[in-house]
C-alpha cells in the first residue's frame, strides 16, 4: 500500500478514455461522471493540484462512494488502479480531517471490543449456541491444525449465523482439525484499512497474529473473503514477522475435501448462478474452487452472469459503501440481482457473508424470486448423510 | 453570448428534471471538464443536467434559448476531438439516462433507440434476432448511439460495412429554438426534401440535439475467418493490401500495425509477434461459409506471393480471439508508455497507405517524437499515435507541429483531416486547409441558419 503522493504518475496516466464506465458498478446505476473511476481520479488530481478544495464534505463523500472493487482497473488500458488511488486519498482525508461519520463508530468499537458492531465479545459465540443440532467436541482456543476465523459479520449478524454453522458442520463431518477463537476473535482490520486508517488496521493485525502465535497455530481458514484478502495480502505488509501464517479460504479447503471424496452430495436438479466476491475473485484470483464445488453437486447446472470472474460486478457492499451511502449500495445490489435473474437461475450462490446480505436485501426490496445462498450453506444443505 | 446561469435558473431546471438529475457543485462540475481528447484546456460547465425524455430537452432548450446559455450535449464523453467540452460556461446536457431501446423491427431490419443507448447494449439485444448493427468504434462498450451518430463514427468493420452514416436512416432532433422535427424513417429509400439525416449525422452537437434514431440492421454473417500476416518489408505489406482489393475481395476488417506498435504490444502482452517485423496485417473475411473460406484461401495466396514471413490462420474461436487480442492490445500497450497519448485519425486513399506510413516515420524523426501507427489499412484510416507528456511544454510544442505536418501529409495525398474522430475543438482551426475559405463559409451559413445565437455546442467545428 503506497501513499497518495506515490500515485502521482499513475494518476497522470488516466487518459480519460472512459473505458471504466463499462465496468464501474456505481456508474452503471447512476450514469454520472463523479461516480466512475475517471471522474474520481480527476477529483483526486484536482485536489493535488489545488484546482478544488481538497477536503470539502462533498469531496470526501465522493471518495467514499467508491466500492474499491477494482473492476475498472482490471480493464483500464494504461493500468490505472483507481481503488488504490482512492484508498490512499481516504487515508489522506483521515490524516487531515480525522475519522468521521459511521466509520468513527467502527473505529471506536474495534478499539474497545474488537468488532465492528460494538457487541460484547461474548456475543461472538451466539451463533454456536444457536445451532439447531449442536456439535460436540468443538475446540475453542485450543491448539489445532487450523484456526477458523469466522469474522465479524457472520458471528454478530443473526441472519449470517448460518454460514459459520454450516462451515463447522462440514469441517466436523470431514474430520478436519480446527479451533474457534470464540469471544477472543477480533476484527481483522480490513474495514479500517479501507476507511483510510492504516495505523488502526496495523494494531488489529498485530493482535491477531500474536493470538495465533500464542496458540501455536500456523494455518488460518476463513469463510470471509475480506479477512482472507487482508491476512494474505496486507498482513505481510503491515506486520513484519519471521513466521508467516498460512491463510486458506473456506472454498479452497472445501474443494480439496471434495476432490478427496470427503464430501459427497445428494442429487438435486437446480439452475444456479455464482457471484464472485471482489476480495475472493478479482483481488485473490480464486474463481474456480467455488464453481467446482457447485458443479460437483449432481444435477446442478451453473449459469454465468454476463459480468463474471474478472469482470464480476461488486454486490454493492465493497469499500464500506453500505455504511457510507446505503441507497447507492442498494442500487448496485439490485443491478446485480437483475443480472442474476437474466441467467434463469433460481439460486444465486456466493462465498461471502457481506455479498449475501446486500444481495438478499436487494432481492427482497425488488420482490425478486431468486434465493441467495452462501457456498457453505449450499454445500451443507446438499451433503449426503 | 456566454450568459451565466443564475441560482434561480438552476432551481427552475431542477423543477423541470428533478434535483437528482442536476449537478452544480464545483466537485461534480469538474468531472465534466473533460472528454477523451488529450491535452485540451479544461473548463467547467456551470451545471450538468441528465435528461430523461425529449419533453425535458425541449423545455431545457427553450430556457437556454431565452437566456442565451450554451448547451453542450454529451453522451459517453469518449470522443477524441474535444467535442463534448464546455468551453464557454453553460450547461452540459447528458443523454445517458435516455437509454431505452424503443423497438427492434426484425421484419423491416431496423431498430429505434434513444440517444443515450450504448452501442454494445443494442448489439446484444439484436443477437437473439440474428441481426447486427455494424459500426463498432473501439469504444463500443461506452459510446452512445447519439454520440456516435453526432461524430459519424467508424470502426474495424468500415471497409466492408461502412460507418455510422450508412446505418442511420431516421432521426428526430430538437433544434436551437426548441422546435422538434423528425427526418427519414424506416425506409432505406427516402428522397423527400433535403437529406437532413445526413446533415445531422456528423454535426457534432452543433446543429441539433438528437432525441431518437432509427438505424438499419443487417443479418449477422454466418461465418468468419481471421488471418494474421507478418511482413519484413512495409512495401510488400502495402502491395498485399492492394492485391487483396484488386482481386475483388473485400474483407470485413483489414488492419495494419507498424513496427513500433508491434514491438510495444509484444513487450506488453507476449503474444508471440516477431520483434523484427516491419508490419503486421490482420484480416477478417466473413459471410457465407463457403464464400468466406474461398476468399480466405485467395487472401492467403496473395499474402504468400508478397513474401509474408509468417501467416497465422485461426482455426478455432480461441485462435481467432488470439489474433484480435493483438489488435485490441495496440492502444492499451501504447498508452502505457507515456502519460499522454495523442491519437490522430488522418485518412488517405487506400493506395496511399504506405506513403502515409513513411511520411509518419519522417515526421517522427523530424520532431524527435515517438509515434506508433496502426489502423484501418483497408479504408486508409490510420491512427498515428504520438506518445508524449502533457506537462512537457517544449515537447508539446513539437507535438503540435508534428500534428500539423500529419494533416498536411494526409491532405497532400488526397486524404482528409479526420476519418472518424471528428473536428470538435482540436481540429477546428484546420478546417480551411481541407475545405477552403468558401467551404468553411458554407458550413458557417448552415450553422447560423439553424442556430443564430450559437447556443448549441459553441466553439466547435464551424464556430471556432
Ligand atoms: C480508446 C478510444 C477508441 C476509440 N475508437 C474509435 C473508433 O474506432 N472509431 C471512431 O469513430 N471513434 C473512436 N473513438 C472516438 C469516440 O469513441 C467516438 O467518437 C464515439 O462515437 C463518441 O460517442 P460518445 O457517446 O462518447 O459521444 P460524446 O463524446 O459524448 O460526444 C461526441 C460529440 O457528439 C455530440 N453529441 C453527443 N450526443 C449527442 C446527441 N444526442 N445529439 C447531438 N449531439 C450529440 C457531442 O456534443 C460531441 O460533440 C475512440 C475513442 C477512444 C477514447
Ligand atoms: S479506463 Fe483507466 S485510463 Fe480510461 S478513463 Fe478509466 S481510469 Fe482513466
Ligand atoms: S473501484 Fe469499483 S466502484 Fe471504484 S471506480 Fe473502480 S469500478 Fe468504480
JSON list of N, CA and C in Angstrom, two decimals, chain A residues 12-13 15-23 27 30-34 38-40 42-43 46 51-53 56 58-59 62 76-79 306, chain B residues 23 25-28 30-32 34-36 42 50 74 76-78 94 96-97 99 116 118 120-121 124 139 141-142 268 332 335-339:
[
{"chain": "A", "resi": 12, "resn": "UNK", "atom": "N", "xyz": [-1.58, 10.58, -13.50]},
{"chain": "A", "resi": 12, "resn": "UNK", "atom": "CA", "xyz": [-1.39, 11.31, -14.75]},
{"chain": "A", "resi": 12, "resn": "UNK", "atom": "C", "xyz": [-1.57, 10.39, -15.96]},
{"chain": "A", "resi": 13, "resn": "UNK", "atom": "N", "xyz": [-1.57, 9.09, -15.75]},
{"chain": "A", "resi": 13, "resn": "UNK", "atom": "CA", "xyz": [-1.74, 8.17, -16.88]},
{"chain": "A", "resi": 13, "resn": "UNK", "atom": "C", "xyz": [-3.19, 7.95, -17.27]},
{"chain": "A", "resi": 15, "resn": "UNK", "atom": "N", "xyz": [-6.12, 8.44, -19.17]},
{"chain": "A", "resi": 15, "resn": "UNK", "atom": "CA", "xyz": [-6.29, 9.18, -20.43]},
{"chain": "A", "resi": 15, "resn": "UNK", "atom": "C", "xyz": [-7.73, 9.64, -20.62]},
{"chain": "A", "resi": 16, "resn": "UNK", "atom": "N", "xyz": [-8.58, 9.40, -19.64]},
{"chain": "A", "resi": 16, "resn": "UNK", "atom": "CA", "xyz": [-9.99, 9.77, -19.71]},
{"chain": "A", "resi": 16, "resn": "UNK", "atom": "C", "xyz": [-10.71, 9.08, -20.86]},
{"chain": "A", "resi": 17, "resn": "UNK", "atom": "N", "xyz": [-10.24, 7.88, -21.20]},
{"chain": "A", "resi": 17, "resn": "UNK", "atom": "CA", "xyz": [-10.82, 7.16, -22.32]},
{"chain": "A", "resi": 17, "resn": "UNK", "atom": "C", "xyz": [-12.26, 6.72, -22.04]},
{"chain": "A", "resi": 18, "resn": "UNK", "atom": "N", "xyz": [-12.60, 6.60, -20.76]},
{"chain": "A", "resi": 18, "resn": "UNK", "atom": "CA", "xyz": [-13.98, 6.27, -20.41]},
{"chain": "A", "resi": 18, "resn": "UNK", "atom": "C", "xyz": [-14.28, 4.78, -20.36]},
{"chain": "A", "resi": 19, "resn": "UNK", "atom": "N", "xyz": [-13.26, 3.95, -20.59]},
{"chain": "A", "resi": 19, "resn": "UNK", "atom": "CA", "xyz": [-13.48, 2.50, -20.59]},
{"chain": "A", "resi": 19, "resn": "UNK", "atom": "C", "xyz": [-14.06, 2.03, -19.25]},
{"chain": "A", "resi": 20, "resn": "UNK", "atom": "N", "xyz": [-13.70, 2.70, -18.18]},
{"chain": "A", "resi": 20, "resn": "UNK", "atom": "CA", "xyz": [-14.17, 2.31, -16.85]},
{"chain": "A", "resi": 20, "resn": "UNK", "atom": "C", "xyz": [-15.69, 2.39, -16.71]},
{"chain": "A", "resi": 21, "resn": "UNK", "atom": "N", "xyz": [-16.34, 3.18, -17.56]},
{"chain": "A", "resi": 21, "resn": "UNK", "atom": "CA", "xyz": [-17.80, 3.29, -17.47]},
{"chain": "A", "resi": 21, "resn": "UNK", "atom": "C", "xyz": [-18.49, 1.93, -17.61]},
{"chain": "A", "resi": 22, "resn": "UNK", "atom": "N", "xyz": [-17.88, 1.08, -18.44]},
{"chain": "A", "resi": 22, "resn": "UNK", "atom": "CA", "xyz": [-18.49, -0.21, -18.72]},
{"chain": "A", "resi": 22, "resn": "UNK", "atom": "C", "xyz": [-18.40, -1.15, -17.52]},
{"chain": "A", "resi": 23, "resn": "UNK", "atom": "N", "xyz": [-17.40, -0.93, -16.68]},
{"chain": "A", "resi": 23, "resn": "UNK", "atom": "CA", "xyz": [-17.15, -1.88, -15.58]},
{"chain": "A", "resi": 23, "resn": "UNK", "atom": "C", "xyz": [-17.56, -1.36, -14.22]},
{"chain": "A", "resi": 27, "resn": "UNK", "atom": "N", "xyz": [-21.23, 3.62, -11.58]},
{"chain": "A", "resi": 27, "resn": "UNK", "atom": "CA", "xyz": [-21.60, 4.34, -12.81]},
{"chain": "A", "resi": 27, "resn": "UNK", "atom": "C", "xyz": [-22.81, 3.68, -13.48]},
{"chain": "A", "resi": 30, "resn": "UNK", "atom": "N", "xyz": [-25.81, 5.01, -11.78]},
{"chain": "A", "resi": 30, "resn": "UNK", "atom": "CA", "xyz": [-26.03, 6.46, -11.67]},
{"chain": "A", "resi": 30, "resn": "UNK", "atom": "C", "xyz": [-25.90, 7.16, -13.01]},
{"chain": "A", "resi": 31, "resn": "UNK", "atom": "N", "xyz": [-25.05, 6.64, -13.86]},
{"chain": "A", "resi": 31, "resn": "UNK", "atom": "CA", "xyz": [-24.74, 7.22, -15.18]},
{"chain": "A", "resi": 31, "resn": "UNK", "atom": "C", "xyz": [-24.28, 8.67, -15.11]},
{"chain": "A", "resi": 32, "resn": "UNK", "atom": "N", "xyz": [-23.52, 8.98, -14.05]},
{"chain": "A", "resi": 32, "resn": "UNK", "atom": "CA", "xyz": [-22.89, 10.32, -13.98]},
{"chain": "A", "resi": 32, "resn": "UNK", "atom": "C", "xyz": [-21.39, 10.17, -13.70]},
{"chain": "A", "resi": 33, "resn": "UNK", "atom": "N", "xyz": [-20.63, 11.16, -14.18]},
{"chain": "A", "resi": 33, "resn": "UNK", "atom": "CA", "xyz": [-19.16, 11.07, -14.14]},
{"chain": "A", "resi": 33, "resn": "UNK", "atom": "C", "xyz": [-18.53, 11.08, -12.74]},
{"chain": "A", "resi": 34, "resn": "UNK", "atom": "N", "xyz": [-19.10, 11.80, -11.74]},
{"chain": "A", "resi": 34, "resn": "UNK", "atom": "CA", "xyz": [-18.44, 11.76, -10.44]},
{"chain": "A", "resi": 34, "resn": "UNK", "atom": "C", "xyz": [-18.52, 10.38, -9.78]},
{"chain": "A", "resi": 38, "resn": "UNK", "atom": "N", "xyz": [-12.83, 7.55, -13.82]},
{"chain": "A", "resi": 38, "resn": "UNK", "atom": "CA", "xyz": [-12.13, 8.70, -14.38]},
{"chain": "A", "resi": 38, "resn": "UNK", "atom": "C", "xyz": [-12.54, 10.00, -13.71]},
{"chain": "A", "resi": 39, "resn": "UNK", "atom": "N", "xyz": [-13.80, 10.10, -13.27]},
{"chain": "A", "resi": 39, "resn": "UNK", "atom": "CA", "xyz": [-14.25, 11.29, -12.54]},
{"chain": "A", "resi": 39, "resn": "UNK", "atom": "C", "xyz": [-13.57, 11.36, -11.19]},
{"chain": "A", "resi": 40, "resn": "UNK", "atom": "N", "xyz": [-13.55, 10.21, -10.51]},
{"chain": "A", "resi": 40, "resn": "UNK", "atom": "CA", "xyz": [-12.93, 10.17, -9.18]},
{"chain": "A", "resi": 40, "resn": "UNK", "atom": "C", "xyz": [-11.45, 10.51, -9.27]},
{"chain": "A", "resi": 42, "resn": "UNK", "atom": "N", "xyz": [-10.02, 12.32, -11.60]},
{"chain": "A", "resi": 42, "resn": "UNK", "atom": "CA", "xyz": [-9.90, 13.75, -11.88]},
{"chain": "A", "resi": 42, "resn": "UNK", "atom": "C", "xyz": [-10.04, 14.56, -10.59]},
{"chain": "A", "resi": 43, "resn": "UNK", "atom": "N", "xyz": [-10.96, 14.13, -9.72]},
{"chain": "A", "resi": 43, "resn": "UNK", "atom": "CA", "xyz": [-11.13, 14.83, -8.44]},
{"chain": "A", "resi": 43, "resn": "UNK", "atom": "C", "xyz": [-9.86, 14.75, -7.60]},
{"chain": "A", "resi": 46, "resn": "UNK", "atom": "N", "xyz": [-7.27, 16.98, -9.20]},
{"chain": "A", "resi": 46, "resn": "UNK", "atom": "CA", "xyz": [-7.55, 18.40, -8.99]},
{"chain": "A", "resi": 46, "resn": "UNK", "atom": "C", "xyz": [-7.23, 18.80, -7.54]},
{"chain": "A", "resi": 51, "resn": "UNK", "atom": "N", "xyz": [-6.76, 22.59, -7.65]},
{"chain": "A", "resi": 51, "resn": "UNK", "atom": "CA", "xyz": [-7.84, 23.11, -8.50]},
{"chain": "A", "resi": 51, "resn": "UNK", "atom": "C", "xyz": [-9.19, 23.06, -7.82]},
{"chain": "A", "resi": 52, "resn": "UNK", "atom": "N", "xyz": [-9.32, 22.29, -6.74]},
{"chain": "A", "resi": 52, "resn": "UNK", "atom": "CA", "xyz": [-10.54, 22.33, -5.94]},
{"chain": "A", "resi": 52, "resn": "UNK", "atom": "C", "xyz": [-10.18, 22.22, -4.47]},
{"chain": "A", "resi": 53, "resn": "UNK", "atom": "N", "xyz": [-11.16, 22.52, -3.66]},
{"chain": "A", "resi": 53, "resn": "UNK", "atom": "CA", "xyz": [-10.95, 22.44, -2.22]},
{"chain": "A", "resi": 53, "resn": "UNK", "atom": "C", "xyz": [-10.75, 20.96, -1.86]},
{"chain": "A", "resi": 56, "resn": "UNK", "atom": "N", "xyz": [-13.29, 19.08, 1.15]},
{"chain": "A", "resi": 56, "resn": "UNK", "atom": "CA", "xyz": [-14.67, 19.53, 1.37]},
{"chain": "A", "resi": 56, "resn": "UNK", "atom": "C", "xyz": [-15.52, 18.30, 1.68]},
{"chain": "A", "resi": 58, "resn": "UNK", "atom": "N", "xyz": [-18.23, 17.34, 0.32]},
{"chain": "A", "resi": 58, "resn": "UNK", "atom": "CA", "xyz": [-18.66, 16.63, -0.88]},
{"chain": "A", "resi": 58, "resn": "UNK", "atom": "C", "xyz": [-17.50, 15.84, -1.49]},
{"chain": "A", "resi": 59, "resn": "UNK", "atom": "N", "xyz": [-16.32, 16.44, -1.46]},
{"chain": "A", "resi": 59, "resn": "UNK", "atom": "CA", "xyz": [-15.14, 15.74, -1.97]},
{"chain": "A", "resi": 59, "resn": "UNK", "atom": "C", "xyz": [-14.97, 14.40, -1.25]},
{"chain": "A", "resi": 62, "resn": "UNK", "atom": "N", "xyz": [-17.60, 11.90, -2.17]},
{"chain": "A", "resi": 62, "resn": "UNK", "atom": "CA", "xyz": [-17.35, 11.27, -3.47]},
{"chain": "A", "resi": 62, "resn": "UNK", "atom": "C", "xyz": [-16.27, 10.18, -3.34]},
{"chain": "A", "resi": 76, "resn": "UNK", "atom": "N", "xyz": [-8.48, -1.29, -17.32]},
{"chain": "A", "resi": 76, "resn": "UNK", "atom": "CA", "xyz": [-8.03, 0.06, -17.68]},
{"chain": "A", "resi": 76, "resn": "UNK", "atom": "C", "xyz": [-6.85, -0.03, -18.64]},
{"chain": "A", "resi": 77, "resn": "UNK", "atom": "N", "xyz": [-6.96, 0.55, -19.85]},
{"chain": "A", "resi": 77, "resn": "UNK", "atom": "CA", "xyz": [-5.86, 0.40, -20.81]},
{"chain": "A", "resi": 77, "resn": "UNK", "atom": "C", "xyz": [-4.49, 0.78, -20.24]},
{"chain": "A", "resi": 78, "resn": "UNK", "atom": "N", "xyz": [-4.31, 1.96, -19.63]},
{"chain": "A", "resi": 78, "resn": "UNK", "atom": "CA", "xyz": [-2.96, 2.23, -19.11]},
{"chain": "A", "resi": 78, "resn": "UNK", "atom": "C", "xyz": [-2.72, 1.63, -17.71]},
{"chain": "A", "resi": 79, "resn": "UNK", "atom": "N", "xyz": [-3.64, 0.83, -17.21]},
{"chain": "A", "resi": 79, "resn": "UNK", "atom": "CA", "xyz": [-3.40, 0.16, -15.94]},
{"chain": "A", "resi": 79, "resn": "UNK", "atom": "C", "xyz": [-3.51, 1.05, -14.71]},
{"chain": "A", "resi": 306, "resn": "UNK", "atom": "N", "xyz": [-23.56, -12.19, -17.06]},
{"chain": "A", "resi": 306, "resn": "UNK", "atom": "CA", "xyz": [-22.81, -11.51, -18.11]},
{"chain": "A", "resi": 306, "resn": "UNK", "atom": "C", "xyz": [-21.48, -10.98, -17.55]},
{"chain": "B", "resi": 23, "resn": "UNK", "atom": "N", "xyz": [-26.47, 18.54, -11.42]},
{"chain": "B", "resi": 23, "resn": "UNK", "atom": "CA", "xyz": [-25.21, 18.63, -10.67]},
{"chain": "B", "resi": 23, "resn": "UNK", "atom": "C", "xyz": [-24.70, 20.06, -10.79]},
{"chain": "B", "resi": 25, "resn": "UNK", "atom": "N", "xyz": [-22.28, 21.41, -8.03]},
{"chain": "B", "resi": 25, "resn": "UNK", "atom": "CA", "xyz": [-21.18, 21.72, -7.11]},
{"chain": "B", "resi": 25, "resn": "UNK", "atom": "C", "xyz": [-19.87, 21.74, -7.89]},
{"chain": "B", "resi": 26, "resn": "UNK", "atom": "N", "xyz": [-18.89, 22.52, -7.44]},
{"chain": "B", "resi": 26, "resn": "UNK", "atom": "CA", "xyz": [-17.62, 22.56, -8.16]},
{"chain": "B", "resi": 26, "resn": "UNK", "atom": "C", "xyz": [-17.01, 21.17, -8.33]},
{"chain": "B", "resi": 27, "resn": "UNK", "atom": "N", "xyz": [-17.17, 20.33, -7.31]},
{"chain": "B", "resi": 27, "resn": "UNK", "atom": "CA", "xyz": [-16.58, 18.97, -7.39]},
{"chain": "B", "resi": 27, "resn": "UNK", "atom": "C", "xyz": [-17.19, 18.20, -8.56]},
{"chain": "B", "resi": 28, "resn": "UNK", "atom": "N", "xyz": [-18.52, 18.21, -8.63]},
{"chain": "B", "resi": 28, "resn": "UNK", "atom": "CA", "xyz": [-19.17, 17.43, -9.68]},
{"chain": "B", "resi": 28, "resn": "UNK", "atom": "C", "xyz": [-18.95, 18.03, -11.08]},
{"chain": "B", "resi": 30, "resn": "UNK", "atom": "N", "xyz": [-16.43, 19.58, -12.15]},
{"chain": "B", "resi": 30, "resn": "UNK", "atom": "CA", "xyz": [-15.07, 19.27, -12.59]},
{"chain": "B", "resi": 30, "resn": "UNK", "atom": "C", "xyz": [-15.04, 17.96, -13.40]},
{"chain": "B", "resi": 31, "resn": "UNK", "atom": "N", "xyz": [-15.94, 17.05, -13.05]},
{"chain": "B", "resi": 31, "resn": "UNK", "atom": "CA", "xyz": [-15.96, 15.75, -13.73]},
{"chain": "B", "resi": 31, "resn": "UNK", "atom": "C", "xyz": [-16.56, 15.84, -15.13]},
{"chain": "B", "resi": 32, "resn": "UNK", "atom": "N", "xyz": [-16.95, 17.04, -15.53]},
{"chain": "B", "resi": 32, "resn": "UNK", "atom": "CA", "xyz": [-17.46, 17.24, -16.90]},
{"chain": "B", "resi": 32, "resn": "UNK", "atom": "C", "xyz": [-16.58, 18.23, -17.66]},
{"chain": "B", "resi": 34, "resn": "UNK", "atom": "N", "xyz": [-13.84, 17.43, -18.96]},
{"chain": "B", "resi": 34, "resn": "UNK", "atom": "CA", "xyz": [-13.00, 16.68, -19.91]},
{"chain": "B", "resi": 34, "resn": "UNK", "atom": "C", "xyz": [-13.87, 15.75, -20.74]},
{"chain": "B", "resi": 35, "resn": "UNK", "atom": "N", "xyz": [-13.34, 15.38, -21.90]},
{"chain": "B", "resi": 35, "resn": "UNK", "atom": "CA", "xyz": [-13.82, 14.16, -22.56]},
{"chain": "B", "resi": 35, "resn": "UNK", "atom": "C", "xyz": [-12.55, 13.36, -22.85]},
{"chain": "B", "resi": 36, "resn": "UNK", "atom": "N", "xyz": [-12.55, 12.49, -23.85]},
{"chain": "B", "resi": 36, "resn": "UNK", "atom": "CA", "xyz": [-11.37, 11.64, -24.01]},
{"chain": "B", "resi": 36, "resn": "UNK", "atom": "C", "xyz": [-10.26, 12.32, -24.83]},
{"chain": "B", "resi": 42, "resn": "UNK", "atom": "N", "xyz": [-9.08, 22.70, -19.80]},
{"chain": "B", "resi": 42, "resn": "UNK", "atom": "CA", "xyz": [-10.20, 22.16, -19.04]},
{"chain": "B", "resi": 42, "resn": "UNK", "atom": "C", "xyz": [-11.01, 23.26, -18.38]},
{"chain": "B", "resi": 50, "resn": "UNK", "atom": "N", "xyz": [-28.96, 15.79, -16.41]},
{"chain": "B", "resi": 50, "resn": "UNK", "atom": "CA", "xyz": [-29.25, 14.50, -17.04]},
{"chain": "B", "resi": 50, "resn": "UNK", "atom": "C", "xyz": [-30.72, 14.47, -17.40]},
{"chain": "B", "resi": 74, "resn": "UNK", "atom": "N", "xyz": [-23.87, 15.78, -24.34]},
{"chain": "B", "resi": 74, "resn": "UNK", "atom": "CA", "xyz": [-22.83, 14.80, -24.03]},
{"chain": "B", "resi": 74, "resn": "UNK", "atom": "C", "xyz": [-23.42, 13.40, -23.92]},
{"chain": "B", "resi": 76, "resn": "UNK", "atom": "N", "xyz": [-21.40, 9.45, -24.05]},
{"chain": "B", "resi": 76, "resn": "UNK", "atom": "CA", "xyz": [-20.41, 8.75, -23.23]},
{"chain": "B", "resi": 76, "resn": "UNK", "atom": "C", "xyz": [-19.20, 9.61, -22.89]},
{"chain": "B", "resi": 77, "resn": "UNK", "atom": "N", "xyz": [-19.06, 10.74, -23.59]},
{"chain": "B", "resi": 77, "resn": "UNK", "atom": "CA", "xyz": [-17.88, 11.58, -23.33]},
{"chain": "B", "resi": 77, "resn": "UNK", "atom": "C", "xyz": [-16.59, 10.87, -23.73]},
{"chain": "B", "resi": 78, "resn": "UNK", "atom": "N", "xyz": [-16.64, 10.08, -24.81]},
{"chain": "B", "resi": 78, "resn": "UNK", "atom": "CA", "xyz": [-15.45, 9.33, -25.22]},
{"chain": "B", "resi": 78, "resn": "UNK", "atom": "C", "xyz": [-14.83, 9.87, -26.51]},
{"chain": "B", "resi": 94, "resn": "UNK", "atom": "N", "xyz": [-26.60, 15.79, -20.41]},
{"chain": "B", "resi": 94, "resn": "UNK", "atom": "CA", "xyz": [-26.20, 14.39, -20.54]},
{"chain": "B", "resi": 94, "resn": "UNK", "atom": "C", "xyz": [-27.38, 13.54, -20.99]},
{"chain": "B", "resi": 96, "resn": "UNK", "atom": "N", "xyz": [-27.26, 10.25, -21.03]},
{"chain": "B", "resi": 96, "resn": "UNK", "atom": "CA", "xyz": [-27.02, 8.87, -20.61]},
{"chain": "B", "resi": 96, "resn": "UNK", "atom": "C", "xyz": [-28.21, 8.20, -19.93]},
{"chain": "B", "resi": 97, "resn": "UNK", "atom": "N", "xyz": [-29.15, 9.02, -19.44]},
{"chain": "B", "resi": 97, "resn": "UNK", "atom": "CA", "xyz": [-30.33, 8.39, -18.83]},
{"chain": "B", "resi": 97, "resn": "UNK", "atom": "C", "xyz": [-31.47, 8.20, -19.83]},
{"chain": "B", "resi": 99, "resn": "UNK", "atom": "N", "xyz": [-31.83, 5.97, -22.25]},
{"chain": "B", "resi": 99, "resn": "UNK", "atom": "CA", "xyz": [-31.14, 4.80, -22.83]},
{"chain": "B", "resi": 99, "resn": "UNK", "atom": "C", "xyz": [-32.07, 3.62, -23.08]},
{"chain": "B", "resi": 116, "resn": "UNK", "atom": "N", "xyz": [-29.10, 7.95, -25.69]},
{"chain": "B", "resi": 116, "resn": "UNK", "atom": "CA", "xyz": [-28.14, 7.55, -24.67]},
{"chain": "B", "resi": 116, "resn": "UNK", "atom": "C", "xyz": [-27.87, 6.05, -24.61]},
{"chain": "B", "resi": 118, "resn": "UNK", "atom": "N", "xyz": [-26.08, 2.76, -25.19]},
{"chain": "B", "resi": 118, "resn": "UNK", "atom": "CA", "xyz": [-24.70, 2.41, -25.50]},
{"chain": "B", "resi": 118, "resn": "UNK", "atom": "C", "xyz": [-24.70, 1.39, -26.66]},
{"chain": "B", "resi": 120, "resn": "UNK", "atom": "N", "xyz": [-23.03, -1.18, -27.59]},
{"chain": "B", "resi": 120, "resn": "UNK", "atom": "CA", "xyz": [-22.96, -2.60, -27.26]},
{"chain": "B", "resi": 120, "resn": "UNK", "atom": "C", "xyz": [-24.30, -3.13, -26.74]},
{"chain": "B", "resi": 121, "resn": "UNK", "atom": "N", "xyz": [-25.03, -2.31, -26.00]},
{"chain": "B", "resi": 121, "resn": "UNK", "atom": "CA", "xyz": [-26.33, -2.75, -25.48]},
{"chain": "B", "resi": 121, "resn": "UNK", "atom": "C", "xyz": [-27.28, -3.06, -26.63]},
{"chain": "B", "resi": 124, "resn": "UNK", "atom": "N", "xyz": [-26.21, -6.36, -28.28]},
{"chain": "B", "resi": 124, "resn": "UNK", "atom": "CA", "xyz": [-26.61, -7.55, -27.51]},
{"chain": "B", "resi": 124, "resn": "UNK", "atom": "C", "xyz": [-28.10, -7.85, -27.65]},
{"chain": "B", "resi": 139, "resn": "UNK", "atom": "N", "xyz": [-14.70, 2.07, -28.78]},
{"chain": "B", "resi": 139, "resn": "UNK", "atom": "CA", "xyz": [-15.42, 2.36, -27.55]},
{"chain": "B", "resi": 139, "resn": "UNK", "atom": "C", "xyz": [-16.84, 1.80, -27.58]},
{"chain": "B", "resi": 141, "resn": "UNK", "atom": "N", "xyz": [-18.34, -0.34, -26.09]},
{"chain": "B", "resi": 141, "resn": "UNK", "atom": "CA", "xyz": [-18.94, -0.60, -24.77]},
{"chain": "B", "resi": 141, "resn": "UNK", "atom": "C", "xyz": [-19.37, 0.67, -24.02]},
{"chain": "B", "resi": 142, "resn": "UNK", "atom": "N", "xyz": [-18.92, 1.82, -24.49]},
{"chain": "B", "resi": 142, "resn": "UNK", "atom": "CA", "xyz": [-19.18, 3.05, -23.72]},
{"chain": "B", "resi": 142, "resn": "UNK", "atom": "C", "xyz": [-19.78, 4.17, -24.55]},
{"chain": "B", "resi": 268, "resn": "UNK", "atom": "N", "xyz": [4.39, -5.81, -24.07]},
{"chain": "B", "resi": 268, "resn": "UNK", "atom": "CA", "xyz": [3.32, -5.70, -23.07]},
{"chain": "B", "resi": 268, "resn": "UNK", "atom": "C", "xyz": [2.63, -7.05, -22.86]},
{"chain": "B", "resi": 332, "resn": "UNK", "atom": "N", "xyz": [-3.95, -0.09, -25.63]},
{"chain": "B", "resi": 332, "resn": "UNK", "atom": "CA", "xyz": [-3.52, -0.26, -24.24]},
{"chain": "B", "resi": 332, "resn": "UNK", "atom": "C", "xyz": [-2.00, -0.36, -24.09]},
{"chain": "B", "resi": 335, "resn": "UNK", "atom": "N", "xyz": [-0.53, 3.24, -24.73]},
{"chain": "B", "resi": 335, "resn": "UNK", "atom": "CA", "xyz": [-0.83, 4.28, -23.73]},
{"chain": "B", "resi": 335, "resn": "UNK", "atom": "C", "xyz": [-0.07, 4.05, -22.41]},
{"chain": "B", "resi": 336, "resn": "UNK", "atom": "N", "xyz": [0.51, 2.87, -22.26]},
{"chain": "B", "resi": 336, "resn": "UNK", "atom": "CA", "xyz": [1.24, 2.62, -21.02]},
{"chain": "B", "resi": 336, "resn": "UNK", "atom": "C", "xyz": [2.61, 3.28, -21.00]},
{"chain": "B", "resi": 337, "resn": "UNK", "atom": "N", "xyz": [3.09, 3.67, -22.19]},
{"chain": "B", "resi": 337, "resn": "UNK", "atom": "CA", "xyz": [4.47, 4.12, -22.27]},
{"chain": "B", "resi": 337, "resn": "UNK", "atom": "C", "xyz": [4.66, 5.52, -21.71]},
{"chain": "B", "resi": 338, "resn": "UNK", "atom": "N", "xyz": [3.78, 6.43, -22.10]},
{"chain": "B", "resi": 338, "resn": "UNK", "atom": "CA", "xyz": [3.92, 7.83, -21.68]},
{"chain": "B", "resi": 338, "resn": "UNK", "atom": "C", "xyz": [2.59, 8.31, -21.09]},
{"chain": "B", "resi": 339, "resn": "UNK", "atom": "N", "xyz": [2.61, 9.40, -20.30]},
{"chain": "B", "resi": 339, "resn": "UNK", "atom": "CA", "xyz": [1.36, 9.87, -19.68]},
{"chain": "B", "resi": 339, "resn": "UNK", "atom": "C", "xyz": [0.31, 10.34, -20.69]}
]
